[in-house]
Amino acid sequence: MIAHIPRPSRTAAPTSAGPQGPEPDPELDKALWRAWQAIDPPETFRVEIVEGLIEMWRVGRPFTHALTANRLRSGLAAHLAGGPYAPYMAMYVVGGYQAWAPDVLLAPDDLTGHAARGELGIRASSVPLVAEVVAPGPQDVARDRVRKRRAYARAGIPVYVIVDDYDGHGTVSVLTGPVPDEARYACEVRAPYGTAVVVPEGPARGFVIGEQVTGPARVP
């Protein structure tokens, strides 16, 4: 379930606002931030602000979504063991007056000094990698493939990983080289399930996203 509070000055969907998305509106963003802070969702829901929309969605649906996200977190934890970074789930990333809840994110193991806006989340500048496992439904797909892609790039997050059950027979994309002014990533590696994709930079450099995360390749 997704609840939208749209920008009042626009009737078009965010994906129709051009490749860089809707223009930021600082005053509206502040108003949405205040509204977001006042929301007290049930424990099984997350509420985000993405490109001028407040969205509410249920965590862990369907079962395969939660399973894949947990596999990714577990694999990253093993890869990062003993280092200064760790994977997290159920934590908000805050950039300006936007708030996102990635399925998995990397942040310092010691979060002292990295909290954002009254400890409501972690600063986007402290996050070297975010990952989303795409959920079914057109709004979910558009959020992770298009709108969050722009939002994370605009925030300058260095690596964005997308695990997408609904792209053909399943694909993994690793995006790097954020260009904040253009709300895009300069580089993308995209491969079908069953083909190993390697994170090329940052604390998770060398981490392989393969069948241990996605499950086996799917037969066309």
mmCIF file of C-alpha atoms in Angstrom:
data_model
loop_
_atom_site.group_PDB
_atom_site.id
_atom_site.type_symbol
_atom_site.label_atom_id
_atom_site.label_comp_id
_atom_site.label_asym_id
_atom_site.label_seq_id
_atom_site.Cartn_x
_atom_site.Cartn_y
_atom_site.Cartn_z
ATOM 1 C CA MET A 1 0.000 0.000 0.000
ATOM 2 C CA ILE A 2 1.356 3.420 -0.921
ATOM 3 C CA ALA A 3 -0.019 6.716 0.305
ATOM 4 C CA HIS A 4 0.883 9.797 -1.738
ATOM 5 C CA ILE A 5 0.947 13.434 -0.729
ATOM 6 C CA PRO A 6 1.749 15.060 -4.088
ATOM 7 C CA ARG A 7 3.246 18.424 -4.894
ATOM 8 C CA PRO A 8 0.256 20.713 -5.189
ATOM 9 C CA SER A 9 1.652 22.646 -8.146
ATOM 10 C CA ARG A 10 1.977 19.574 -10.351
ATOM 11 C CA THR A 11 -0.482 17.017 -11.648
ATOM 12 C CA ALA A 12 1.955 14.887 -13.637
ATOM 13 C CA ALA A 13 3.515 11.802 -12.090
ATOM 14 C CA PRO A 14 7.178 12.198 -11.080
ATOM 15 C CA THR A 15 8.329 9.860 -13.841
ATOM 16 C CA SER A 16 6.875 12.230 -16.454
ATOM 17 C CA ALA A 17 8.776 15.259 -15.185
ATOM 18 C CA GLY A 18 11.832 14.691 -17.352
ATOM 19 C CA PRO A 19 14.997 12.646 -16.814
ATOM 20 C CA GLN A 20 16.010 14.655 -13.751
ATOM 21 C CA GLY A 21 12.598 14.407 -12.098
ATOM 22 C CA PRO A 22 10.538 17.258 -10.634
ATOM 23 C CA GLU A 23 12.275 20.466 -9.657
ATOM 24 C CA PRO A 24 13.100 20.653 -5.933
ATOM 25 C CA ASP A 25 10.805 22.971 -4.008
ATOM 26 C CA PRO A 26 12.528 23.864 -0.692
ATOM 27 C CA GLU A 27 9.416 25.234 1.008
ATOM 28 C CA LEU A 28 7.319 22.234 0.058
ATOM 29 C CA ASP A 29 10.117 19.898 1.113
ATOM 30 C CA LYS A 30 10.163 21.495 4.573
ATOM 31 C CA ALA A 31 6.374 21.154 4.850
ATOM 32 C CA LEU A 32 6.537 17.489 3.830
ATOM 33 C CA TRP A 33 9.323 16.933 6.342
ATOM 34 C CA ARG A 34 7.133 18.274 9.151
ATOM 35 C CA ALA A 35 4.266 16.043 7.998
ATOM 36 C CA TRP A 36 6.585 13.030 7.790
ATOM 37 C CA GLN A 37 7.798 13.597 11.345
ATOM 38 C CA ALA A 38 4.204 13.552 12.601
ATOM 39 C CA ILE A 39 3.390 10.161 11.047
ATOM 40 C CA ASP A 40 3.480 7.196 13.438
ATOM 41 C CA PRO A 41 3.256 4.141 11.161
ATOM 42 C CA PRO A 42 2.620 0.596 12.401
ATOM 43 C CA GLU A 43 5.776 -1.406 13.060
ATOM 44 C CA THR A 44 5.498 -3.320 9.775
ATOM 45 C CA PHE A 45 5.373 -0.152 7.638
ATOM 46 C CA ARG A 46 7.963 2.366 6.444
ATOM 47 C CA VAL A 47 7.244 5.939 5.381
ATOM 48 C CA GLU A 48 9.533 7.767 2.959
ATOM 49 C CA ILE A 49 9.808 11.159 1.286
ATOM 50 C CA VAL A 50 10.894 10.688 -2.326
ATOM 51 C CA GLU A 51 10.851 13.549 -4.823
ATOM 52 C CA GLY A 52 8.062 15.475 -3.142
ATOM 53 C CA LEU A 53 5.879 12.469 -2.277
ATOM 54 C CA ILE A 54 5.258 10.881 1.098
ATOM 55 C CA GLU A 55 4.925 7.131 0.567
ATOM 56 C CA MET A 56 3.944 4.384 2.990
ATOM 57 C CA TRP A 57 4.654 0.750 2.233
ATOM 58 C CA ARG A 58 4.647 -2.569 4.041
ATOM 59 C CA VAL A 59 8.009 -4.127 4.885
ATOM 60 C CA GLY A 60 8.826 -7.675 3.887
ATOM 61 C CA ARG A 61 6.177 -8.327 1.218
ATOM 62 C CA PRO A 62 6.313 -10.650 -0.582
ATOM 63 C CA PHE A 63 8.283 -13.358 1.233
ATOM 64 C CA THR A 64 10.931 -13.520 -1.499
ATOM 65 C CA HIS A 65 11.575 -9.773 -1.136
ATOM 66 C CA ALA A 66 12.485 -10.125 2.555
ATOM 67 C CA LEU A 67 14.511 -13.269 1.874
ATOM 68 C CA THR A 68 16.593 -11.607 -0.850
ATOM 69 C CA ALA A 69 17.208 -8.476 1.231
ATOM 70 C CA ASN A 70 18.351 -10.587 4.177
ATOM 71 C CA ARG A 71 20.673 -12.645 1.967
ATOM 72 C CA LEU A 72 22.219 -9.423 0.688
ATOM 73 C CA ARG A 73 22.667 -8.066 4.214
ATOM 74 C CA SER A 74 24.202 -11.326 5.439
ATOM 75 C CA GLY A 75 26.623 -11.483 2.515
ATOM 76 C CA LEU A 76 27.729 -7.902 3.044
ATOM 77 C CA ALA A 77 28.188 -8.514 6.773
ATOM 78 C CA ALA A 78 30.572 -11.392 6.058
ATOM 79 C CA HIS A 79 32.441 -9.367 3.412
ATOM 80 C CA LEU A 80 32.851 -6.379 5.751
ATOM 81 C CA ALA A 81 33.646 -8.339 8.922
ATOM 82 C CA GLY A 82 36.348 -6.674 10.991
ATOM 83 C CA GLY A 83 36.208 -3.415 9.040
ATOM 84 C CA PRO A 84 34.825 0.029 9.914
ATOM 85 C CA TYR A 85 31.558 -0.392 7.953
ATOM 86 C CA ALA A 86 28.499 -2.582 8.483
ATOM 87 C CA PRO A 87 25.213 -3.306 6.670
ATOM 88 C CA TYR A 88 21.957 -2.076 8.183
ATOM 89 C CA MET A 89 18.260 -2.621 7.564
ATOM 90 C CA ALA A 90 15.244 -0.627 8.821
ATOM 91 C CA MET A 91 17.216 2.630 9.034
ATOM 92 C CA TYR A 92 16.318 5.923 7.373
ATOM 93 C CA VAL A 93 18.794 7.780 5.188
ATOM 94 C CA VAL A 94 18.255 11.542 5.280
ATOM 95 C CA GLY A 95 19.351 13.921 2.544
ATOM 96 C CA GLY A 96 18.181 17.498 2.971
ATOM 97 C CA TYR A 97 14.446 17.211 3.699
ATOM 98 C CA GLN A 98 14.146 13.816 1.999
ATOM 99 C CA ALA A 99 14.015 10.517 3.905
ATOM 100 C CA TRP A 100 14.519 7.085 2.379
ATOM 101 C CA ALA A 101 14.401 3.583 3.844
ATOM 102 C CA PRO A 102 16.609 1.368 1.659
ATOM 103 C CA ASP A 103 16.244 -2.368 2.004
ATOM 104 C CA VAL A 104 19.961 -2.509 2.862
ATOM 105 C CA LEU A 105 22.522 0.234 3.387
ATOM 106 C CA LEU A 106 26.149 0.509 4.412
ATOM 107 C CA ALA A 107 27.236 2.941 7.098
ATOM 108 C CA PRO A 108 30.020 3.219 9.682
ATOM 109 C CA ASP A 109 29.944 0.509 12.326
ATOM 110 C CA ASP A 110 30.274 3.302 14.888
ATOM 111 C CA LEU A 111 27.424 5.698 14.104
ATOM 112 C CA THR A 112 28.522 8.355 16.581
ATOM 113 C CA GLY A 113 28.320 11.737 14.872
ATOM 114 C CA HIS A 114 26.544 10.407 11.762
ATOM 115 C CA ALA A 115 22.920 10.933 12.832
ATOM 116 C CA ALA A 116 20.744 13.381 10.906
ATOM 117 C CA ARG A 117 18.092 15.804 12.178
ATOM 118 C CA GLY A 118 17.532 14.726 15.756
ATOM 119 C CA GLU A 119 18.624 11.121 15.170
ATOM 120 C CA LEU A 120 15.694 10.411 12.832
ATOM 121 C CA GLY A 121 18.102 8.720 10.438
ATOM 122 C CA ILE A 122 21.655 8.687 9.166
ATOM 123 C CA ARG A 123 23.105 11.430 6.978
ATOM 124 C CA ALA A 124 23.248 10.520 3.291
ATOM 125 C CA SER A 125 26.849 11.757 3.212
ATOM 126 C CA SER A 126 27.763 8.941 5.640
ATOM 127 C CA VAL A 127 26.306 6.201 3.405
ATOM 128 C CA PRO A 128 28.590 4.708 0.714
ATOM 129 C CA LEU A 129 26.070 2.177 -0.629
ATOM 130 C CA VAL A 130 22.307 1.642 -0.725
ATOM 131 C CA ALA A 131 20.475 -1.382 -2.099
ATOM 132 C CA GLU A 132 16.861 -1.932 -3.075
ATOM 133 C CA VAL A 133 15.094 -5.227 -3.771
ATOM 134 C CA VAL A 134 12.309 -4.306 -6.166
ATOM 135 C CA ALA A 135 8.816 -5.163 -4.954
ATOM 136 C CA PRO A 136 5.879 -6.027 -7.237
ATOM 137 C CA GLY A 137 3.429 -3.395 -8.383
ATOM 138 C CA PRO A 138 3.909 -0.486 -10.797
ATOM 139 C CA GLN A 139 4.396 2.117 -8.063
ATOM 140 C CA ASP A 140 7.022 -0.029 -6.305
ATOM 141 C CA VAL A 141 8.878 -0.683 -9.542
ATOM 142 C CA ALA A 142 8.862 2.995 -10.568
ATOM 143 C CA ARG A 143 10.030 4.055 -7.112
ATOM 144 C CA ASP A 144 13.106 1.810 -7.066
ATOM 145 C CA ARG A 145 14.064 1.882 -10.751
ATOM 146 C CA VAL A 146 13.393 5.541 -11.508
ATOM 147 C CA ARG A 147 12.578 7.857 -8.645
ATOM 148 C CA LYS A 148 14.951 6.490 -6.008
ATOM 149 C CA ARG A 149 17.656 6.180 -8.633
ATOM 150 C CA ARG A 150 17.388 9.930 -9.186
ATOM 151 C CA ALA A 151 17.073 10.691 -5.472
ATOM 152 C CA TYR A 152 20.133 8.670 -4.480
ATOM 153 C CA ALA A 153 22.180 10.161 -7.303
ATOM 154 C CA ARG A 154 21.047 13.673 -6.324
ATOM 155 C CA ALA A 155 22.180 12.924 -2.737
ATOM 156 C CA GLY A 156 25.594 11.814 -4.003
ATOM 157 C CA ILE A 157 25.414 8.258 -2.643
ATOM 158 C CA PRO A 158 28.342 6.532 -4.395
ATOM 159 C CA VAL A 159 26.859 3.078 -5.093
ATOM 160 C CA TYR A 160 23.260 2.038 -5.735
ATOM 161 C CA VAL A 161 22.473 -1.681 -6.092
ATOM 162 C CA ILE A 162 19.128 -2.798 -7.540
ATOM 163 C CA VAL A 163 18.036 -6.440 -7.314
ATOM 164 C CA ASP A 164 15.053 -6.694 -9.617
ATOM 165 C CA ASP A 165 12.882 -9.830 -9.818
ATOM 166 C CA TYR A 166 10.607 -8.114 -12.335
ATOM 167 C CA ASP A 167 13.126 -7.042 -14.983
ATOM 168 C CA GLY A 168 13.015 -9.813 -17.579
ATOM 169 C CA HIS A 169 14.010 -13.013 -15.790
ATOM 170 C CA GLY A 170 15.635 -11.075 -12.967
ATOM 171 C CA THR A 171 18.550 -8.633 -13.104
ATOM 172 C CA VAL A 172 21.112 -7.066 -10.810
ATOM 173 C CA SER A 173 22.243 -3.500 -11.506
ATOM 174 C CA VAL A 174 25.149 -1.705 -9.837
ATOM 175 C CA LEU A 175 25.197 2.040 -10.409
ATOM 176 C CA THR A 176 28.196 4.233 -9.597
ATOM 177 C CA GLY A 177 29.499 7.716 -10.294
ATOM 178 C CA PRO A 178 26.624 9.887 -9.046
ATOM 179 C CA VAL A 179 26.147 13.218 -10.834
ATOM 180 C CA PRO A 180 24.070 15.150 -8.276
ATOM 181 C CA ASP A 181 23.310 18.183 -10.453
ATOM 182 C CA GLU A 182 21.834 15.900 -13.113
ATOM 183 C CA ALA A 183 20.207 13.371 -10.760
ATOM 184 C CA ARG A 184 21.838 10.436 -12.511
ATOM 185 C CA TYR A 185 24.570 7.830 -12.201
ATOM 186 C CA ALA A 186 27.336 7.935 -14.793
ATOM 187 C CA CYS A 187 28.066 4.198 -14.799
ATOM 188 C CA GLU A 188 25.854 1.127 -14.695
ATOM 189 C CA VAL A 189 26.614 -2.591 -14.777
ATOM 190 C CA ARG A 190 23.516 -4.699 -15.361
ATOM 191 C CA ALA A 191 23.391 -8.484 -15.583
ATOM 192 C CA PRO A 192 20.807 -11.282 -15.411
ATOM 193 C CA TYR A 193 20.414 -13.529 -12.407
ATOM 194 C CA GLY A 194 23.043 -16.237 -12.539
ATOM 195 C CA THR A 195 25.781 -13.825 -13.653
ATOM 196 C CA ALA A 196 28.020 -12.535 -10.871
ATOM 197 C CA VAL A 197 28.110 -8.734 -10.504
ATOM 198 C CA VAL A 198 30.937 -7.189 -8.470
ATOM 199 C CA VAL A 199 30.710 -3.970 -6.469
ATOM 200 C CA PRO A 200 33.580 -1.942 -7.982
ATOM 201 C CA GLU A 201 34.310 0.641 -5.288
ATOM 202 C CA GLY A 202 33.832 1.769 -1.725
ATOM 203 C CA PRO A 203 33.868 -0.311 1.485
ATOM 204 C CA ALA A 204 32.066 -3.195 -0.275
ATOM 205 C CA ARG A 205 34.544 -3.263 -3.170
ATOM 206 C CA GLY A 206 34.934 -6.817 -4.451
ATOM 207 C CA PHE A 207 31.644 -8.049 -3.009
ATOM 208 C CA VAL A 208 30.041 -10.448 -5.471
ATOM 209 C CA ILE A 209 26.289 -10.357 -5.982
ATOM 210 C CA GLY A 210 25.389 -13.704 -7.459
ATOM 211 C CA GLU A 211 23.230 -16.726 -6.806
ATOM 212 C CA GLN A 212 23.912 -16.535 -3.060
ATOM 213 C CA VAL A 213 21.720 -13.409 -3.095
ATOM 214 C CA THR A 214 19.349 -13.819 -6.044
ATOM 215 C CA GLY A 215 18.979 -17.566 -6.233
ATOM 216 C CA PRO A 216 19.816 -19.482 -9.425
ATOM 217 C CA ALA A 217 19.471 -18.186 -12.962
ATOM 218 C CA ARG A 218 15.961 -18.389 -14.320
ATOM 219 C CA VAL A 219 15.208 -20.287 -17.483
ATOM 220 C CA PRO A 220 13.632 -17.988 -20.134
#
